[in-house]
Tab-separated table of N, CA and C in Angstrom:
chain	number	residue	atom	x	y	z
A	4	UNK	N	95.252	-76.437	-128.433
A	4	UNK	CA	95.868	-77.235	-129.474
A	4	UNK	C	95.091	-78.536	-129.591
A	5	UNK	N	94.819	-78.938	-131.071
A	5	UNK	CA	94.266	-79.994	-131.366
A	5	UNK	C	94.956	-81.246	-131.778
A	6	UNK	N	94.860	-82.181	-130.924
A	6	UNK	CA	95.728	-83.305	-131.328
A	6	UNK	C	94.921	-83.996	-132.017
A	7	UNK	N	95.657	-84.553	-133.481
A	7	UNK	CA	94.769	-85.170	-134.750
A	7	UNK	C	95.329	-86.696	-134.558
A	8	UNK	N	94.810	-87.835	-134.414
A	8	UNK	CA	95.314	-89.401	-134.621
A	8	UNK	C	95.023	-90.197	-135.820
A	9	UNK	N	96.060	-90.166	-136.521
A	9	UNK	CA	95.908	-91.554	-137.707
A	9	UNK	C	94.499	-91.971	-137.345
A	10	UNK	N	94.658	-92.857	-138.436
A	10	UNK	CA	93.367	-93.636	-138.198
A	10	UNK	C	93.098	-94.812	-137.258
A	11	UNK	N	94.538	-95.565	-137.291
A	11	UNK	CA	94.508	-96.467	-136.692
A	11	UNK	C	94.572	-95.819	-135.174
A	12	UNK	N	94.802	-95.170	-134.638
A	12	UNK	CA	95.157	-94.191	-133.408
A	12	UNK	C	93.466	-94.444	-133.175
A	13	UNK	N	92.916	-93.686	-133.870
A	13	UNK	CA	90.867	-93.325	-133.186
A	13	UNK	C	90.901	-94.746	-133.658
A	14	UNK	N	91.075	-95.989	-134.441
A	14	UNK	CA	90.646	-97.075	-133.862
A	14	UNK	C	90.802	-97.326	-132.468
A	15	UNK	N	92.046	-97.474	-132.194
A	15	UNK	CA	92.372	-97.566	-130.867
A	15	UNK	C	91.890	-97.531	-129.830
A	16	UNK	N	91.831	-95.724	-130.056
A	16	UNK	CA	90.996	-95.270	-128.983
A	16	UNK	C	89.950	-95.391	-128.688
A	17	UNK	N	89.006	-95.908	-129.878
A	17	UNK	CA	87.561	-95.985	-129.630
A	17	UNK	C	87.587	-97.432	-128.853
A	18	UNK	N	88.294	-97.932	-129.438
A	18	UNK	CA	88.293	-99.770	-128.771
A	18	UNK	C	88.419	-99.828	-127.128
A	19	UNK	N	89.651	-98.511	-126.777
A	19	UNK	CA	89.545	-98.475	-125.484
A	19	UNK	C	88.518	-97.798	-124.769
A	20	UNK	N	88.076	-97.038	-125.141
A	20	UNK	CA	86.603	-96.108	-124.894
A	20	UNK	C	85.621	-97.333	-124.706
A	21	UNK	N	85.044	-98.087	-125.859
A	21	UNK	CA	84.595	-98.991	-125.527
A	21	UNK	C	84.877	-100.194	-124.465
A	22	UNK	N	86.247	-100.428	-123.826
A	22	UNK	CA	86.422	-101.581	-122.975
A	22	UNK	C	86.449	-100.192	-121.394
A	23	UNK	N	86.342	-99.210	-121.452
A	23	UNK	CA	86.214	-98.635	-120.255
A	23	UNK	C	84.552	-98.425	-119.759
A	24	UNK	N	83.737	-97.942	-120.835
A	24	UNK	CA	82.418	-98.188	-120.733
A	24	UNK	C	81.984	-99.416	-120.659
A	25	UNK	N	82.544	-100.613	-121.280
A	25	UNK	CA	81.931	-101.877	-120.702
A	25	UNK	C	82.323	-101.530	-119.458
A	26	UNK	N	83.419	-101.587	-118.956
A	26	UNK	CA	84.005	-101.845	-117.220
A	26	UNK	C	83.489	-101.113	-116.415
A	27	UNK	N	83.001	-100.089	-116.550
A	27	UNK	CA	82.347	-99.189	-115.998
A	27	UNK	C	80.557	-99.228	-115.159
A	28	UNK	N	79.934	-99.316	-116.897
A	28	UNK	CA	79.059	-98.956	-117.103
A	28	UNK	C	77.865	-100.101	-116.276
A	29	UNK	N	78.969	-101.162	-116.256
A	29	UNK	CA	77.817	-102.437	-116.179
A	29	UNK	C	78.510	-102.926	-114.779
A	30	UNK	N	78.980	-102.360	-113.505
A	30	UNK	CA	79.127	-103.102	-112.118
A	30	UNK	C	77.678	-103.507	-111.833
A	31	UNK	N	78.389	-104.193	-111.215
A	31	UNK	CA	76.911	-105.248	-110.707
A	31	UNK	C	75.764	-106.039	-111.827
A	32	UNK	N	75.828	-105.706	-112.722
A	32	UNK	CA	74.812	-106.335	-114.039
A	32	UNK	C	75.934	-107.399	-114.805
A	33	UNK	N	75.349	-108.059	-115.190
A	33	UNK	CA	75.522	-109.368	-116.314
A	33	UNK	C	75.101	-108.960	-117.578
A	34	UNK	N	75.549	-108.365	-118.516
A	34	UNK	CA	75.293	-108.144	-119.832
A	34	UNK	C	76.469	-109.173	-120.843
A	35	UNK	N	75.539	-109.285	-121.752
A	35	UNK	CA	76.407	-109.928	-123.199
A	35	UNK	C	76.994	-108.838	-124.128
A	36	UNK	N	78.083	-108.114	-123.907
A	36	UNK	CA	78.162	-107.381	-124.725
A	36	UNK	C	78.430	-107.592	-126.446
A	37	UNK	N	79.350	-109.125	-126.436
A	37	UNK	CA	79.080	-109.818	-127.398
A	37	UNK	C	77.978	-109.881	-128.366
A	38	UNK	N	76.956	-109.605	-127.971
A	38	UNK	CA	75.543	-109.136	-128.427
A	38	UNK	C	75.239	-107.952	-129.028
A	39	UNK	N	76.073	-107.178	-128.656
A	39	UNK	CA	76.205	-105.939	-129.595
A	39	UNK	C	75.512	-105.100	-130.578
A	40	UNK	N	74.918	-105.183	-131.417
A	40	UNK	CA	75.028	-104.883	-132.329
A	40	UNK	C	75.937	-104.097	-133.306
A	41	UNK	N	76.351	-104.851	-134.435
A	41	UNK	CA	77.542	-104.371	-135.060
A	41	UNK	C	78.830	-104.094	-134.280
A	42	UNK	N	78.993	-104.465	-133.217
A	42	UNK	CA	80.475	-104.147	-132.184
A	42	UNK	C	81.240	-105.320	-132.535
A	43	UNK	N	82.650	-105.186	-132.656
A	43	UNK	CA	83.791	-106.101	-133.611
A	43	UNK	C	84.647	-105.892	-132.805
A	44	UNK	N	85.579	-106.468	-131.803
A	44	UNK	CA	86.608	-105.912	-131.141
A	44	UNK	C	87.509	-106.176	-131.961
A	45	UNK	N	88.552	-105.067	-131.521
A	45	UNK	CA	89.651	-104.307	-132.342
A	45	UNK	C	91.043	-105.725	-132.478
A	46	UNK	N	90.843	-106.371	-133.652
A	46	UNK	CA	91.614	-107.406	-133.591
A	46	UNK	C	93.364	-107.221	-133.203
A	47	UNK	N	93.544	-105.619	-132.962
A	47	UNK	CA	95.029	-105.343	-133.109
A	47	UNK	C	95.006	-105.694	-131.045
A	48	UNK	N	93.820	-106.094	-130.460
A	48	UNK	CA	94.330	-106.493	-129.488
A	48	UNK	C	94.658	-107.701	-128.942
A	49	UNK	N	94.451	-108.557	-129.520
A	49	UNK	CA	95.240	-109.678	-129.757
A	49	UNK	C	96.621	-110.117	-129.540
A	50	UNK	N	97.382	-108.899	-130.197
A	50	UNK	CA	98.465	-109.281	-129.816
A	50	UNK	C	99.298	-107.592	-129.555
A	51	UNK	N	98.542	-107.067	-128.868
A	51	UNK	CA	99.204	-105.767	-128.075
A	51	UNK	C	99.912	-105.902	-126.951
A	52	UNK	N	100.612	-104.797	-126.789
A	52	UNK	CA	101.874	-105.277	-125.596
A	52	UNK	C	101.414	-104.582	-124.136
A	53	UNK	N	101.605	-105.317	-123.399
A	53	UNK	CA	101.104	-104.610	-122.274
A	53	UNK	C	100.569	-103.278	-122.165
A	54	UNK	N	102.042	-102.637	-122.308
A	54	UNK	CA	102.068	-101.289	-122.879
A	54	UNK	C	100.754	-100.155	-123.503
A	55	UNK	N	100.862	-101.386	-124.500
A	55	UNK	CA	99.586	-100.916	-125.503
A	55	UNK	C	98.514	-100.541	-124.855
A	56	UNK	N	97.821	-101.614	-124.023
A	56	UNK	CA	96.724	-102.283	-123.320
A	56	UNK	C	96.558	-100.962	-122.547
A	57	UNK	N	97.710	-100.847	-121.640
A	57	UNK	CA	97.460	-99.574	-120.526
A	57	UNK	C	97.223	-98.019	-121.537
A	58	UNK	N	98.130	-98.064	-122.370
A	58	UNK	CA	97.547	-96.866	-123.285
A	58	UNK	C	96.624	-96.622	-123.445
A	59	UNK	N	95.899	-97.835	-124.151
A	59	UNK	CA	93.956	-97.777	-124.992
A	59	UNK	C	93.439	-97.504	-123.411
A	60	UNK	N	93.776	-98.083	-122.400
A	60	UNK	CA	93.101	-98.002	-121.046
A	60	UNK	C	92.904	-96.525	-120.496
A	61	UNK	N	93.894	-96.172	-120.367
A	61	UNK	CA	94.434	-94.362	-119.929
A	61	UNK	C	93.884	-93.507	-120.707
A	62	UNK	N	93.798	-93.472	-122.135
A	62	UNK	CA	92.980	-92.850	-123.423
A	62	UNK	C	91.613	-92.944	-122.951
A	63	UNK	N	91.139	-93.950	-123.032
A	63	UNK	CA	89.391	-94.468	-123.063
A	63	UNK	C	89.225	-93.687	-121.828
A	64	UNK	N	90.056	-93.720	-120.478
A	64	UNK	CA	89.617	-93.093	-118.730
A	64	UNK	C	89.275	-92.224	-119.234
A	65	UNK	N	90.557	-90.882	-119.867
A	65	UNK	CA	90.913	-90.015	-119.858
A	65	UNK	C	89.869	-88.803	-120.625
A	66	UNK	N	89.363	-89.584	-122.075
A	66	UNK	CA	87.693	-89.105	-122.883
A	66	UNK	C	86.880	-88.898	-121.816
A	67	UNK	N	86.326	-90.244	-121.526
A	67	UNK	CA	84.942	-90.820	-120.398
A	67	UNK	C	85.428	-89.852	-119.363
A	68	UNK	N	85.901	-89.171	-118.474
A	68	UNK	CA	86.465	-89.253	-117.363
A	68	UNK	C	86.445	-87.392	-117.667
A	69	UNK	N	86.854	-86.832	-119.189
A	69	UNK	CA	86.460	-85.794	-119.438
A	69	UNK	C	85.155	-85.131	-119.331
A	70	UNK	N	84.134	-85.719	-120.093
A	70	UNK	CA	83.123	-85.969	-120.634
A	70	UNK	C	82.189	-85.818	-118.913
A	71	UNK	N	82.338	-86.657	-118.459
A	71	UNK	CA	81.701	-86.840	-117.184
A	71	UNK	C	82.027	-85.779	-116.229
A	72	UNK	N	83.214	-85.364	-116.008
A	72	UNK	CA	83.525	-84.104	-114.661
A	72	UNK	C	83.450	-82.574	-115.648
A	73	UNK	N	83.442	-82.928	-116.898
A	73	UNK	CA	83.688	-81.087	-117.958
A	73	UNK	C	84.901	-80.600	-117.333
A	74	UNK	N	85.738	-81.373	-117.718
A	74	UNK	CA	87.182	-81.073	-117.406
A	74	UNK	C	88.232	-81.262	-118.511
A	75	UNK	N	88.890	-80.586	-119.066
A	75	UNK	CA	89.791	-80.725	-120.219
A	75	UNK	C	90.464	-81.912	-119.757
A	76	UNK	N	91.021	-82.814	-120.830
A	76	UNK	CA	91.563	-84.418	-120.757
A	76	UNK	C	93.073	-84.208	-120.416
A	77	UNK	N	93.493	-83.362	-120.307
A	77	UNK	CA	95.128	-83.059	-119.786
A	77	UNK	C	94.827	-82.648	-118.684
A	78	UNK	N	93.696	-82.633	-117.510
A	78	UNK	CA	93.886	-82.247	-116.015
A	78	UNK	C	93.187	-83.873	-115.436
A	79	UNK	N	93.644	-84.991	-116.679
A	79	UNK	CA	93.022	-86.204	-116.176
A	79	UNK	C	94.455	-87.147	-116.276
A	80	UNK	N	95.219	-86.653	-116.712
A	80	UNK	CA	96.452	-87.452	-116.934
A	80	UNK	C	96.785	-88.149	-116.068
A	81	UNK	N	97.083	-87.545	-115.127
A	81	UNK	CA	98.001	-88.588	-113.610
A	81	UNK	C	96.601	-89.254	-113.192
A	82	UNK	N	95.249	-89.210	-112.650
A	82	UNK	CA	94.678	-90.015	-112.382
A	82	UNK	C	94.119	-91.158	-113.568
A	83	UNK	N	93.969	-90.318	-114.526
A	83	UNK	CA	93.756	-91.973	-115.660
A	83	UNK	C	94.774	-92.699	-115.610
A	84	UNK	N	96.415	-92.264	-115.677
A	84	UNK	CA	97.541	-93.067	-115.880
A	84	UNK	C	97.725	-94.382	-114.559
A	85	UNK	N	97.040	-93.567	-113.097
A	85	UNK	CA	96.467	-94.660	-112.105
A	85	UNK	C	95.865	-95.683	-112.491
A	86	UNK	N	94.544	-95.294	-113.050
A	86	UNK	CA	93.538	-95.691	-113.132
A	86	UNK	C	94.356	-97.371	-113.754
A	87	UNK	N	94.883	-96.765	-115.275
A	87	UNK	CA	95.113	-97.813	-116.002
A	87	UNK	C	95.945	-98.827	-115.725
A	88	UNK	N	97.490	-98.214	-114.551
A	88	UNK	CA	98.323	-98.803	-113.821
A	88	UNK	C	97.420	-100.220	-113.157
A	89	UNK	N	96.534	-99.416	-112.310
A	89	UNK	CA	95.866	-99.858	-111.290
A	89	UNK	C	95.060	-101.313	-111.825
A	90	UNK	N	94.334	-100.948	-112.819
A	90	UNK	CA	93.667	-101.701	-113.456
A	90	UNK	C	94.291	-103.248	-114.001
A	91	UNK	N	95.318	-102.630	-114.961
A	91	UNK	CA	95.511	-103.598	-115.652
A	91	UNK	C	96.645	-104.611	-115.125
A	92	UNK	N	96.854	-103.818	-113.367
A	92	UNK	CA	98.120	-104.762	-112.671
A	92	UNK	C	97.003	-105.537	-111.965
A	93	UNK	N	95.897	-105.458	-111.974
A	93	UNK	CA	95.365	-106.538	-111.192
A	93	UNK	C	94.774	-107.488	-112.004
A	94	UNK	N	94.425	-107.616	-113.059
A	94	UNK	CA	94.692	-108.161	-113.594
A	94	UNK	C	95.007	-110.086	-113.561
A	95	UNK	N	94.229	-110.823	-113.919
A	95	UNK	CA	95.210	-112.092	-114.279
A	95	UNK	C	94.763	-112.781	-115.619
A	96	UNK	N	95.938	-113.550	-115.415
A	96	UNK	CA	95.771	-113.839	-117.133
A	96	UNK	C	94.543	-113.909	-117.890
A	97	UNK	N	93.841	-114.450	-117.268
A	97	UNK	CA	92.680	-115.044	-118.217
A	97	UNK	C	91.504	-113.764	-118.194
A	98	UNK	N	91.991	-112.953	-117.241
A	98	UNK	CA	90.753	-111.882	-117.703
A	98	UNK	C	91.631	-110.460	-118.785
A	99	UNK	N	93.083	-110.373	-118.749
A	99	UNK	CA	93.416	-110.167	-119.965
A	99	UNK	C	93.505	-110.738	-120.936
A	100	UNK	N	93.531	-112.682	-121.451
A	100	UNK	CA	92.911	-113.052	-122.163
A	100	UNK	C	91.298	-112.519	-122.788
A	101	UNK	N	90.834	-112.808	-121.820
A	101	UNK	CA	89.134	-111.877	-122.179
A	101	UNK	C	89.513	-110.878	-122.703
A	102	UNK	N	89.617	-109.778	-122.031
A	102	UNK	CA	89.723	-108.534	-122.926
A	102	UNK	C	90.315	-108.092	-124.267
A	103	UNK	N	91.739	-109.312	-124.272
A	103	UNK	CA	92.531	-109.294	-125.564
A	103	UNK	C	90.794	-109.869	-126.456
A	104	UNK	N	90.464	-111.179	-126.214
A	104	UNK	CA	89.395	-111.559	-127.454
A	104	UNK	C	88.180	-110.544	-127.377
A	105	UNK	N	87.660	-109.813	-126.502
A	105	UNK	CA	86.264	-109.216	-126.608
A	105	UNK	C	86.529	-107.634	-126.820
A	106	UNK	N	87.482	-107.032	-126.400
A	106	UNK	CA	87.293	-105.818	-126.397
A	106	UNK	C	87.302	-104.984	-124.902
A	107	UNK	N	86.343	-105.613	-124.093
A	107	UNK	CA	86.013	-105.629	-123.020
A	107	UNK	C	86.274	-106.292	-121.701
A	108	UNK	N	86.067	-105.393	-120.757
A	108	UNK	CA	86.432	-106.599	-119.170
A	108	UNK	C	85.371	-107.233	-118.816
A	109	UNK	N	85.737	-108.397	-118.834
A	109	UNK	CA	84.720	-109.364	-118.016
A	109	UNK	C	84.409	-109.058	-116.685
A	110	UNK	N	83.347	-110.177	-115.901
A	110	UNK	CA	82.746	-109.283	-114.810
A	110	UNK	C	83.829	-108.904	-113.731
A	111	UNK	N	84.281	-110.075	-113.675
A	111	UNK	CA	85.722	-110.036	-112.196
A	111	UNK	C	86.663	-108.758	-112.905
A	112	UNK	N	86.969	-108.535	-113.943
A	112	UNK	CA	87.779	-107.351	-114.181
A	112	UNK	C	87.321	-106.217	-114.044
A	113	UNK	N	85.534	-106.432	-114.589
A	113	UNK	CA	84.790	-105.004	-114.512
A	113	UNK	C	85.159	-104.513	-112.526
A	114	UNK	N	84.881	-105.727	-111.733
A	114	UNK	CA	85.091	-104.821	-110.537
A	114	UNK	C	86.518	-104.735	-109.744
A	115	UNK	N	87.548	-104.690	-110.782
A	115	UNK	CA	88.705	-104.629	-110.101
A	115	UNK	C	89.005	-103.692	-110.859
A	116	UNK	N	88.654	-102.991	-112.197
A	116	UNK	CA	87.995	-101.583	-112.469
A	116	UNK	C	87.431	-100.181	-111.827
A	117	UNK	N	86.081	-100.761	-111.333
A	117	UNK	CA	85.611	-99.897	-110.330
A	117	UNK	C	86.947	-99.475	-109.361
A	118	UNK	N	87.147	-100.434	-108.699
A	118	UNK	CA	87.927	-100.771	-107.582
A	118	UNK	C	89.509	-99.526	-107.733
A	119	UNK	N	89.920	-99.562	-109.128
A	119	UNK	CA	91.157	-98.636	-109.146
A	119	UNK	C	90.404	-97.320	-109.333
A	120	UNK	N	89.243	-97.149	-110.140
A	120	UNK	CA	88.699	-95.789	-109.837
A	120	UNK	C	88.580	-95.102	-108.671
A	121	UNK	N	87.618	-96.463	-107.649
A	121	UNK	CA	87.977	-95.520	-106.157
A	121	UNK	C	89.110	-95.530	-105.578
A	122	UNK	N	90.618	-96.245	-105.926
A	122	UNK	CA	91.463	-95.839	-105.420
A	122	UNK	C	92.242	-94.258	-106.220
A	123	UNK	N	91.976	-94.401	-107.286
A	123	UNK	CA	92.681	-93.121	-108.218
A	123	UNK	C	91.782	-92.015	-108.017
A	124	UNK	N	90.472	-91.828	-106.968
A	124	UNK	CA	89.912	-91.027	-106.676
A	124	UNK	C	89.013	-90.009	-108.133
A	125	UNK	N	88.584	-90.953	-108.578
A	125	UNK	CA	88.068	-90.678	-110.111
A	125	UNK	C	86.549	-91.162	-109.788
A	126	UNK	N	85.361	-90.410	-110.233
A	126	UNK	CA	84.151	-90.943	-110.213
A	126	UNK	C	83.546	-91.801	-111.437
A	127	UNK	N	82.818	-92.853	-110.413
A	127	UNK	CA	82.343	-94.248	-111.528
A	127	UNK	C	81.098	-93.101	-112.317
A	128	UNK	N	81.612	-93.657	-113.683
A	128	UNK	CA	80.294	-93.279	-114.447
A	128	UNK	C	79.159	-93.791	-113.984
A	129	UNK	N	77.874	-92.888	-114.087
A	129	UNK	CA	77.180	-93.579	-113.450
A	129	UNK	C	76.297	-94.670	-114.524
């Protein structure tokens, strides 16, 4: 079965896709992702509810996290739903500030990122 998302839904999701590959992709490196080219973060995060936040988070694992092991995205559920728990409770304000304005986790979030992957027993992209 194919699940189809509004539009605003694959905004979403792509926004979180994108803030899991920043968090991911770049441990240990200093990149500007701001620099982008053409990348606009998703202004509906601004003012998303926690809630939200862990959703786009759990979504974005759950693709990436497919993609990487060739595993259908419903045998990723309970460890992305970690992942995102994990993630976004560590968390403090100002680096969910960051992410609300960029899209993305800044560096201290990128490795408290990593950090719930190896606890949710999920492999870092490499």
């Amino acid at each position: 079965m194919r699940l189809t998302l509004p539009r605003t839904g694959r905004l979403l999701a792509a926004a979180g896709l994108v803030s899991l590959l920043a968090a991911c992709n770049s441990a240990g490196r200093t990149t500007q992702y701001s620099a982008l080219e053409g990348y606009v973060p998703d202004p509906a995060l601004k003012t998303a509810t926690k809630s939200n936040l862990s959703g786009r988070v759990r979504h974005a694992c759950t693709v990436t996290q497919a993609k990487l092991q060739k595993v259908e995205e419903a045998a990723l559920a309970a460890p992305c739903g970690c992942y995102a728990e994990r993630t976004l409770s560590s968390l403090d304000k100002d680096e969910i500030a960051s992410y609300r304005s960029t899209g993305y986790f800044n560096d201290s979030a990128r490795a408290k990122a990593l950090n719930a992957l190896d606890s949710c027993k999920l492999p870092r992209p490499v």
